[in-house]
Coordinates of C-alpha atoms and ligand atoms in Angstrom, one line a residue:
M869 CA 0.0 0.0 0.0
N870 CA 1.4 3.4 -0.9
D871 CA 1.9 6.1 1.7
A872 CA -1.1 8.2 0.8
L873 CA -3.5 5.3 0.7
A874 CA -2.2 4.0 4.0
A875 CA -2.6 7.4 5.5
V876 CA -6.2 7.6 4.4
W877 CA -6.8 4.1 5.8
H878 CA -5.4 5.2 9.2
A879 CA -7.6 8.3 9.0
L880 CA -10.7 6.2 8.5
A881 CA -9.6 3.8 11.3
E882 CA -9.3 6.9 13.5
G883 CA -13.1 7.3 13.3
R884 CA -13.5 4.1 15.3
L885 CA -11.2 5.5 18.1
H886 CA -13.6 8.1 19.3
F887 CA -14.4 6.9 22.9
R888 CA -17.4 8.4 24.7
T889 CA -16.7 7.0 28.2
R890 CA -13.5 6.9 30.2
A891 CA -14.1 3.2 30.9
A892 CA -14.1 2.3 27.1
L893 CA -11.1 4.5 26.5
E894 CA -9.1 3.0 29.4
A895 CA -10.0 -0.6 28.4
H896 CA -8.7 0.2 24.9
Q897 CA -5.5 1.6 26.4
V898 CA -5.0 -1.5 28.6
R899 CA -5.4 -3.7 25.6
L900 CA -2.8 -1.8 23.6
A901 CA -0.4 -1.4 26.5
R902 CA -0.2 -5.1 27.3
E903 CA 1.0 -5.9 23.8
Q904 CA 3.1 -2.8 23.4
V905 CA 5.1 -3.2 26.6
R906 CA 5.7 -6.9 25.9
W907 CA 7.0 -6.1 22.4
V908 CA 9.1 -3.2 23.5
A909 CA 10.7 -5.0 26.4
A910 CA 11.6 -7.9 24.1
H911 CA 13.3 -5.6 21.5
S912 CA 14.7 -2.6 23.4
P913 CA 17.6 -3.4 25.7
A914 CA 17.2 -0.1 27.5
V915 CA 13.5 -0.6 28.4
A916 CA 14.2 -4.2 29.5
A917 CA 17.0 -2.9 31.7
R918 CA 14.6 -0.4 33.3
F919 CA 12.2 -3.1 34.3
R920 CA 15.0 -5.3 35.6
S921 CA 16.6 -2.6 37.8
A922 CA 13.2 -1.6 39.2
G923 CA 12.5 -5.2 40.0
L924 CA 9.1 -5.0 38.2
G925 CA 7.2 -7.4 35.9
L926 CA 5.9 -6.1 32.6
G927 CA 2.4 -6.0 34.0
Q928 CA 3.5 -3.4 36.5
W929 CA 4.6 -0.9 33.9
R930 CA 2.6 2.0 35.4
S931 CA 5.0 1.8 38.5
L932 CA 8.1 2.1 36.4
P933 CA 10.2 5.1 37.5
P934 CA 9.9 7.7 34.8
T935 CA 12.7 8.5 32.4
S936 CA 13.6 12.0 31.0
K937 CA 14.6 13.4 27.6
A938 CA 18.3 13.6 28.7
E939 CA 18.2 9.9 29.7
M940 CA 16.5 9.0 26.4
M941 CA 19.3 10.7 24.5
A942 CA 22.1 9.3 26.7
D943 CA 20.8 5.7 26.1
F944 CA 19.6 6.3 22.5
D945 CA 21.4 3.4 20.9
R946 CA 20.0 0.8 23.3
L947 CA 16.6 2.4 23.4
N948 CA 15.7 2.3 19.7
T949 CA 14.7 -1.0 18.1
A950 CA 16.1 -0.3 14.6
G951 CA 19.7 -0.7 15.8
L952 CA 20.6 2.9 14.9
H953 CA 23.4 4.9 16.4
L954 CA 22.8 8.5 17.7
A955 CA 26.0 9.7 16.0
D956 CA 24.6 8.6 12.5
V957 CA 21.2 10.0 13.3
L958 CA 22.6 13.4 14.3
A959 CA 25.0 13.5 11.3
L960 CA 22.1 12.9 8.9
A961 CA 19.7 15.3 10.6
R962 CA 22.2 18.1 10.9
S963 CA 23.3 17.8 7.3
A964 CA 19.7 17.8 6.3
E965 CA 19.2 21.1 8.2
D966 CA 22.3 22.6 6.7
Q967 CA 21.5 21.5 3.1
R968 CA 17.8 22.1 3.5
D969 CA 17.1 18.7 2.0
F970 CA 15.0 16.5 4.2
S971 CA 14.6 13.5 2.0
G972 CA 17.3 11.4 3.6
Q973 CA 16.5 8.4 5.6
L974 CA 18.4 5.7 7.5
R975 CA 17.9 2.0 7.1
G976 CA 17.2 -0.3 10.1
A977 CA 20.3 -2.4 11.0
S978 CA 20.3 -5.9 9.6
Q979 CA 19.8 -7.8 13.0
S980 CA 17.1 -5.4 14.3
A981 CA 13.3 -5.6 14.3
F982 CA 13.3 -3.0 11.4
A983 CA 16.0 -4.6 9.3
G984 CA 16.4 -2.7 6.0
Q985 CA 13.3 -0.6 6.5
P986 CA 13.6 3.2 5.9
I987 CA 13.5 5.2 9.1
T988 CA 12.7 9.0 9.1
V989 CA 14.9 11.0 11.4
G990 CA 14.6 14.5 12.8
L991 CA 15.8 16.8 15.5
S992 CA 13.8 19.0 17.9
S993 CA 15.0 22.5 18.2
G994 CA 16.1 22.0 21.8
T995 CA 14.9 25.1 23.6
S996 CA 14.9 23.3 26.9
G997 CA 18.6 22.6 26.7
T998 CA 18.5 19.0 25.6
Q999 CA 18.2 18.6 21.9
G1000 CA 16.0 15.6 21.0
A1001 CA 16.3 13.3 18.1
F1002 CA 13.4 11.3 16.8
L1003 CA 13.0 8.2 14.7
V1004 CA 9.8 7.2 12.9
G1005 CA 9.2 4.0 11.0
V1006 CA 7.2 3.6 7.8
Q1007 CA 3.9 2.5 9.4
E1008 CA 4.3 5.0 12.2
R1009 CA 4.7 7.7 9.6
Q1010 CA 1.6 6.6 7.8
R1011 CA -0.4 6.4 11.0
W1012 CA 0.8 9.8 12.0
A1013 CA -0.3 11.3 8.7
G1014 CA -3.7 9.6 8.9
V1015 CA -4.4 10.7 12.5
V1016 CA -3.3 14.3 11.8
L1017 CA -5.4 14.5 8.6
R1018 CA -8.5 13.1 10.3
H1019 CA -8.2 15.7 13.1
L1020 CA -7.2 18.7 11.0
L1021 CA -9.6 18.5 8.0
P1022 CA -12.8 20.2 8.8
P1023 CA -15.7 17.7 9.1
P1024 CA -17.4 15.9 7.4
F1025 CA -14.2 14.0 6.7
F1026 CA -15.4 11.9 3.7
S1027 CA -16.8 14.7 1.6
R1028 CA -13.9 17.0 2.6
L1029 CA -11.4 14.4 1.1
L1030 CA -13.1 14.7 -2.3
R1031 CA -11.9 18.3 -2.7
P1032 CA -8.2 19.2 -3.0
V1033 CA -6.3 19.8 0.2
R1034 CA -3.3 22.2 0.0
V1035 CA -1.2 22.3 3.1
A1036 CA 1.4 25.0 3.7
F1037 CA 3.9 24.3 6.5
L1038 CA 6.0 27.0 8.0
L1039 CA 8.7 25.1 9.8
R1040 CA 12.3 25.3 10.8
A1041 CA 13.0 21.9 9.4
E1042 CA 10.7 19.9 7.2
G1043 CA 11.2 16.4 8.3
G1044 CA 10.3 13.7 5.7
L1045 CA 7.2 13.0 7.9
Y1046 CA 5.1 15.6 6.3
R1047 CA 5.5 14.5 2.8
S1048 CA 4.2 11.0 3.3
V1049 CA 0.7 11.7 2.3
Q1050 CA 1.6 13.7 -0.9
S1051 CA -0.8 12.7 -3.6
R1052 CA -3.0 14.2 -6.4
R1053 CA -5.5 15.5 -4.0
I1054 CA -3.3 16.4 -1.1
S1055 CA -0.3 18.7 -1.8
F1056 CA 2.2 20.1 0.6
T1057 CA 4.2 23.3 0.4
F1058 CA 7.1 23.6 2.8
L1059 CA 8.1 27.3 3.4
D1060 CA 11.6 27.4 4.9
L1061 CA 11.8 29.7 7.8
L1062 CA 15.4 30.6 6.9
R1063 CA 14.0 32.7 4.1
P1064 CA 13.5 36.5 4.7
V1065 CA 10.0 37.4 6.1
P1066 CA 8.8 39.4 3.1
E1067 CA 9.7 36.6 0.7
L1068 CA 8.0 34.1 3.0
A1069 CA 4.9 36.2 3.1
A1070 CA 4.7 36.4 -0.7
A1071 CA 5.3 32.6 -0.9
L1072 CA 2.5 32.0 1.6
T1073 CA 0.0 34.2 -0.4
A1074 CA 1.0 32.3 -3.6
A1075 CA 0.5 28.9 -2.0
D1076 CA -3.2 29.7 -1.2
P1077 CA -3.4 26.9 1.4
T1078 CA -6.5 25.2 2.7
L1079 CA -4.6 24.3 5.9
L1080 CA -1.9 26.6 7.2
V1081 CA 0.5 25.1 9.7
G1082 CA 3.2 26.8 11.7
P1083 CA 4.4 28.3 15.0
P1084 CA 2.1 31.2 16.1
S1085 CA 5.0 33.7 16.2
V1086 CA 5.9 33.0 12.6
L1087 CA 2.3 33.1 11.4
R1088 CA 1.8 36.4 13.2
A1089 CA 5.0 37.9 11.7
L1090 CA 3.8 36.9 8.2
L1091 CA 0.4 38.3 8.8
D1092 CA 2.0 41.5 9.9
A1093 CA 4.2 41.5 6.8
G1094 CA 1.1 41.4 4.6
A1095 CA 0.6 37.7 3.8
Q1096 CA -2.9 36.9 2.6
A1097 CA -4.5 33.5 3.0
N1098 CA -7.9 32.2 3.7
P1099 CA -7.4 28.6 5.0
E1100 CA -10.2 26.5 6.4
R1101 CA -8.0 26.1 9.5
V1102 CA -4.9 27.7 10.9
V1103 CA -2.9 25.1 12.9
S1104 CA -0.7 26.4 15.7
V1105 CA 2.3 24.1 16.4
A1106 CA 5.6 24.1 18.3
E1107 CA 4.9 27.0 20.6
V1108 CA 2.6 28.1 23.3
L1109 CA -0.4 29.8 21.6
E1110 CA -1.0 33.1 23.4
P1111 CA -4.6 34.5 23.4
D1112 CA -3.5 37.7 21.6
D1113 CA -1.8 35.8 18.8
R1114 CA -4.9 33.5 18.4
A1115 CA -7.2 36.5 18.1
A1116 CA -4.9 38.2 15.5
L1117 CA -4.6 35.0 13.5
E1118 CA -8.3 34.4 13.5
A1119 CA -9.1 37.9 12.4
G1120 CA -6.4 37.8 9.7
F1121 CA -6.4 34.2 8.4
G1122 CA -9.3 32.1 9.8
P1123 CA -10.2 29.7 12.6
V1124 CA -7.2 28.6 14.7
V1125 CA -6.7 25.1 16.2
Q1126 CA -3.7 23.7 18.0
V1127 CA -1.7 20.5 17.6
Y1128 CA 0.6 19.6 20.5
Q1129 CA 3.4 17.6 19.1
A1130 CA 7.0 17.1 20.4
T1131 CA 9.9 14.8 19.8
E1132 CA 8.1 12.5 22.2
G1133 CA 5.1 12.1 20.0
L1134 CA 1.8 13.4 18.8
L1135 CA 0.3 14.4 22.2
A1136 CA -2.9 16.3 21.6
L1137 CA -5.1 17.1 18.7
P1138 CA -8.1 19.4 18.0
C1139 CA -11.6 17.9 17.9
T1140 CA -14.5 18.8 15.5
H1141 CA -15.4 21.6 17.9
G1142 CA -11.9 23.0 17.7
N1143 CA -10.9 22.1 21.3
L1144 CA -7.6 20.4 22.1
H1145 CA -7.9 16.8 23.5
L1146 CA -5.0 14.6 24.7
N1147 CA -4.3 11.9 22.1
E1148 CA -5.4 9.2 24.5
A1149 CA -6.4 6.7 21.8
H1150 CA -2.7 6.3 21.1
V1151 CA -0.8 7.7 24.1
H1152 CA -1.3 6.9 27.7
F1153 CA -0.9 9.9 30.1
D1154 CA 0.0 9.7 33.8
L1155 CA -0.2 13.2 35.3
E1156 CA 2.0 14.4 38.2
P1157 CA 0.3 17.1 40.2
L1158 CA 2.3 20.3 40.4
G1159 CA -0.3 22.3 42.3
D1160 CA -2.4 25.2 41.1
G1161 CA -4.2 22.9 38.6
R1162 CA -1.0 22.2 36.8
W1163 CA 0.2 18.8 35.7
R1164 CA 3.3 17.3 34.3
P1165 CA 2.6 14.4 31.9
I1166 CA 4.4 11.1 31.9
I1167 CA 3.6 9.5 28.6
T1168 CA 3.6 5.9 27.4
D1169 CA 3.2 5.8 23.7
L1170 CA 1.0 2.8 22.8
R1171 CA 2.0 2.7 19.2
R1172 CA 5.6 3.8 18.6
R1173 CA 8.1 1.0 18.4
V1174 CA 11.2 2.2 16.6
Q1175 CA 11.8 4.7 19.4
P1176 CA 9.6 3.6 22.3
M1177 CA 8.4 6.0 24.9
I1178 CA 7.5 4.1 28.1
R1179 CA 6.9 6.2 31.2
H1180 CA 8.7 9.2 29.7
R1181 CA 8.4 12.4 31.7
L1182 CA 7.9 15.6 29.6
D1183 CA 9.2 19.1 30.4
D1184 CA 5.8 20.7 29.5
I1185 CA 3.2 21.8 32.0
L1186 CA -0.5 21.2 31.2
Q1187 CA -3.6 22.8 32.5
L1188 CA -6.6 20.7 31.9
D1189 CA -10.2 21.7 31.3
D1190 CA -12.6 19.4 33.2
T1191 CA -15.8 20.5 31.4
P1192 CA -17.1 17.9 28.9
C1193 CA -16.7 18.8 25.3
A1194 CA -19.6 19.0 22.9
C1195 CA -17.8 16.6 20.6
G1196 CA -18.6 13.9 23.2
S1197 CA -15.0 12.6 23.4
A1198 CA -13.9 11.1 26.7
A1199 CA -10.3 12.1 26.0
R1200 CA -9.2 14.8 28.5
R1201 CA -9.2 18.4 27.3
V1202 CA -6.1 20.6 27.5
A1203 CA -6.9 24.2 28.5
R1204 CA -3.3 25.4 28.2
I1205 CA 0.2 24.1 27.5
E1206 CA 2.7 26.1 29.4
G1207 CA 6.3 26.7 28.5
R1208 CA 9.0 24.4 29.4
Q1209 CA 9.8 23.6 33.0
D1210 CA 12.8 25.9 32.9
D1211 CA 10.6 28.8 32.0
A1212 CA 9.3 28.8 35.5
L1213 CA 11.3 31.3 37.5
L1214 CA 12.7 30.8 40.9
F1215 CA 13.1 33.7 43.4
A1216 CA 13.7 33.8 47.1
G1217 CA 10.6 34.2 49.3
A1218 CA 10.2 36.6 52.3
S1219 CA 11.7 34.1 54.7
G1220 CA 14.4 32.9 52.2
Q1221 CA 12.6 29.8 51.0
P1222 CA 12.5 29.4 47.2
V1223 CA 9.3 30.5 45.4
T1224 CA 8.3 29.3 41.9
V1225 CA 6.9 32.0 39.7
W1226 CA 5.0 30.4 36.8
P1227 CA 5.4 32.0 33.4
D1228 CA 1.6 32.5 33.3
F1229 CA 1.8 35.1 36.1
L1230 CA 4.4 37.2 34.3
R1231 CA 2.6 37.0 31.0
A1232 CA -0.7 38.1 32.7
A1233 CA 1.1 41.0 34.3
L1234 CA 2.8 42.2 31.2
N1235 CA -0.4 41.7 29.1
R1236 CA -1.9 44.5 31.3
V1237 CA 0.7 47.0 30.3
P1238 CA -0.9 49.6 27.9
E1239 CA 0.8 50.1 24.6
L1240 CA 3.1 47.1 25.1
R1241 CA 3.2 45.1 21.8
E1242 CA 5.8 42.4 22.7
Y1243 CA 8.1 41.5 25.5
R1244 CA 10.6 39.1 26.9
A1245 CA 11.2 38.4 30.6
E1246 CA 14.4 36.7 31.5
Q1247 CA 15.8 35.8 34.9
S1248 CA 19.5 36.1 34.4
A1249 CA 20.6 35.7 38.0
P1250 CA 18.9 34.6 41.3
G1251 CA 17.7 38.2 42.0
T1252 CA 17.7 39.7 38.6
L1253 CA 14.8 39.9 36.1
W1254 CA 15.4 41.5 32.7
L1255 CA 12.3 42.9 31.0
L1256 CA 12.9 43.5 27.3
L1257 CA 10.1 45.7 25.9
A1258 CA 8.7 46.8 22.5
P1259 CA 8.2 49.6 22.6
D1260 CA 10.7 50.4 25.3
L1261 CA 9.4 53.8 26.6
P1262 CA 9.4 55.4 30.0
S1263 CA 5.7 54.8 30.2
T1264 CA 5.9 51.1 29.3
R1265 CA 8.8 50.6 31.8
A1266 CA 6.8 52.3 34.6
A1267 CA 3.7 50.3 34.0
A1268 CA 5.7 47.0 33.6
T1269 CA 7.5 47.7 36.9
T1270 CA 4.2 48.2 38.7
E1271 CA 2.5 45.1 37.2
V1272 CA 5.5 42.8 37.5
R1273 CA 6.2 43.8 41.1
A1274 CA 2.6 43.2 42.0
A1275 CA 2.6 39.8 40.3
L1276 CA 5.9 38.8 42.1
A1277 CA 4.5 39.9 45.4
R1278 CA 1.4 37.8 44.9
T1279 CA 3.5 34.7 44.4
G1280 CA 5.3 35.3 47.7
A1281 CA 8.6 36.4 46.3
D1282 CA 10.6 39.0 48.2
T1283 CA 10.4 41.9 45.8
E1284 CA 12.9 43.9 47.8
R1285 CA 15.6 41.5 46.7
I1286 CA 14.6 41.4 43.0
H1287 CA 16.2 43.9 40.6
L1288 CA 14.3 44.7 37.5
L1289 CA 16.5 45.7 34.5
F1290 CA 15.1 47.0 31.2
G1291 CA 16.1 47.1 27.6
P1292 CA 14.6 47.1 24.1
L1293 CA 13.3 43.9 22.6
L1294 CA 15.1 43.0 19.4
P1295 CA 13.4 40.7 16.9
A1296 CA 14.3 37.0 17.3
P1297 CA 15.8 35.3 14.2
P1298 CA 13.2 33.4 12.3
G1299 CA 13.2 29.8 13.1
T1300 CA 13.9 30.1 16.8
K1301 CA 11.2 29.2 19.2
R1302 CA 9.8 32.2 20.9
R1303 CA 10.0 32.2 24.7
R1304 CA 8.4 35.1 26.4
V1305 CA 9.5 34.0 29.9
S1306 CA 12.8 32.3 30.4
R1307 CA 15.4 31.5 33.0
R1308 CA 19.1 31.2 32.2
S1309 CA 20.7 28.3 33.9
V1310 CA 22.0 30.4 36.8
L1311 CA 20.6 28.1 39.5
P1312 CA 22.2 24.9 40.7
S1313 CA 19.2 22.8 40.1
P1314 CA 15.9 23.0 38.2
P1315 CA 13.1 24.6 40.2
V1316 CA 11.1 22.4 42.5
P1317 CA 7.4 23.1 42.0
E1318 CA 5.5 23.8 45.2
V1319 CA 2.7 21.3 45.5
T1320 CA -0.4 22.8 47.2
P1321 CA -2.2 20.1 49.3
Ligands
LIG2612 ZN1 -14.0 18.0 21.8

């Protein structure tokens, strides 16, 4: 079966994975997990070793101590089941990014479970300090394409497939992933973010996409540069979607939905009502409480086998929405994906104890500053917070000082010991992930979130 047909087959199969009760969804996950964990432990030496060292049987996988992205990368060669070496993966992925040619693939090693099969490789942009590499096999790629198509094309799916679909991707690196469903009816235009903004804006207008996919900061920049498009859906990826960007993109281009995808997998997708649901038909989520309604996901991918993810802790922070969705899905709803963990700031509290300041608080404070178009807040030292403002004026500085000090005081930080420094915000180079609130690694260890009882 060719890629496009296989993707459509997976898209159709996805229609049967719409669970209306938690019980049905969880029973489906248990079924998949049993087979997945057994297969992965038999083929991935790294996963088998984790079960051994924890003294756990395969049926106890939910008690397995979580692993991290840094550990995944450190043990990459023993984790993947295609017998690939990280050095080869990085060499291919980096040369692809340099040459802007993303058609290269590796072949599974001869003695591996994927012997001779083409494996798509890619890199994540590594804003959180650890660059991630990903491996995707042929079937995984086809399933990915099918699931994405099913969730992104406006309903009804069958009749929508009869008309041409033109997808425009604005991405830092293409990744062979996206081309897998190329066909007569479905075409892809990859707009390379290394091109100058005016040129990209013109190319986007010329592409006339029915689906427009990209990071919100890039989409916003192209909109501001005069790009014209009237897609059925705008798909925000790779960055936190801020409410002001959503509003501008909806007014300028059309309805906006989000896809939450990372090196670690396809984690959440929009439903027919445009709301973001965890991709629980394919990924199992354990959620660690961080307090204040925030959760850190530990994922177990129930499908991926070339690069298995079993009890893998993500850096992202989720806020969930408990209200049922009109689409009827039992998959949990995501209200917000917060920045990476190292975007939480850490200041001393009044009695010297560390206080975590969530990025949300600073964003909310700075959103209240009149005339402020854009900003960056960066903690550069334990008691120093830089505020880079556009425009950087006496009035925006004064209002930002008031708002940020009030927000810091509300979190319990000792504002007497925090110096605010100001400067103008310079435009970020295209292709870099935008982080509005960040912390340079000035502290000995990552912040420990306070858990409210
Ligand atoms: Zn829904």
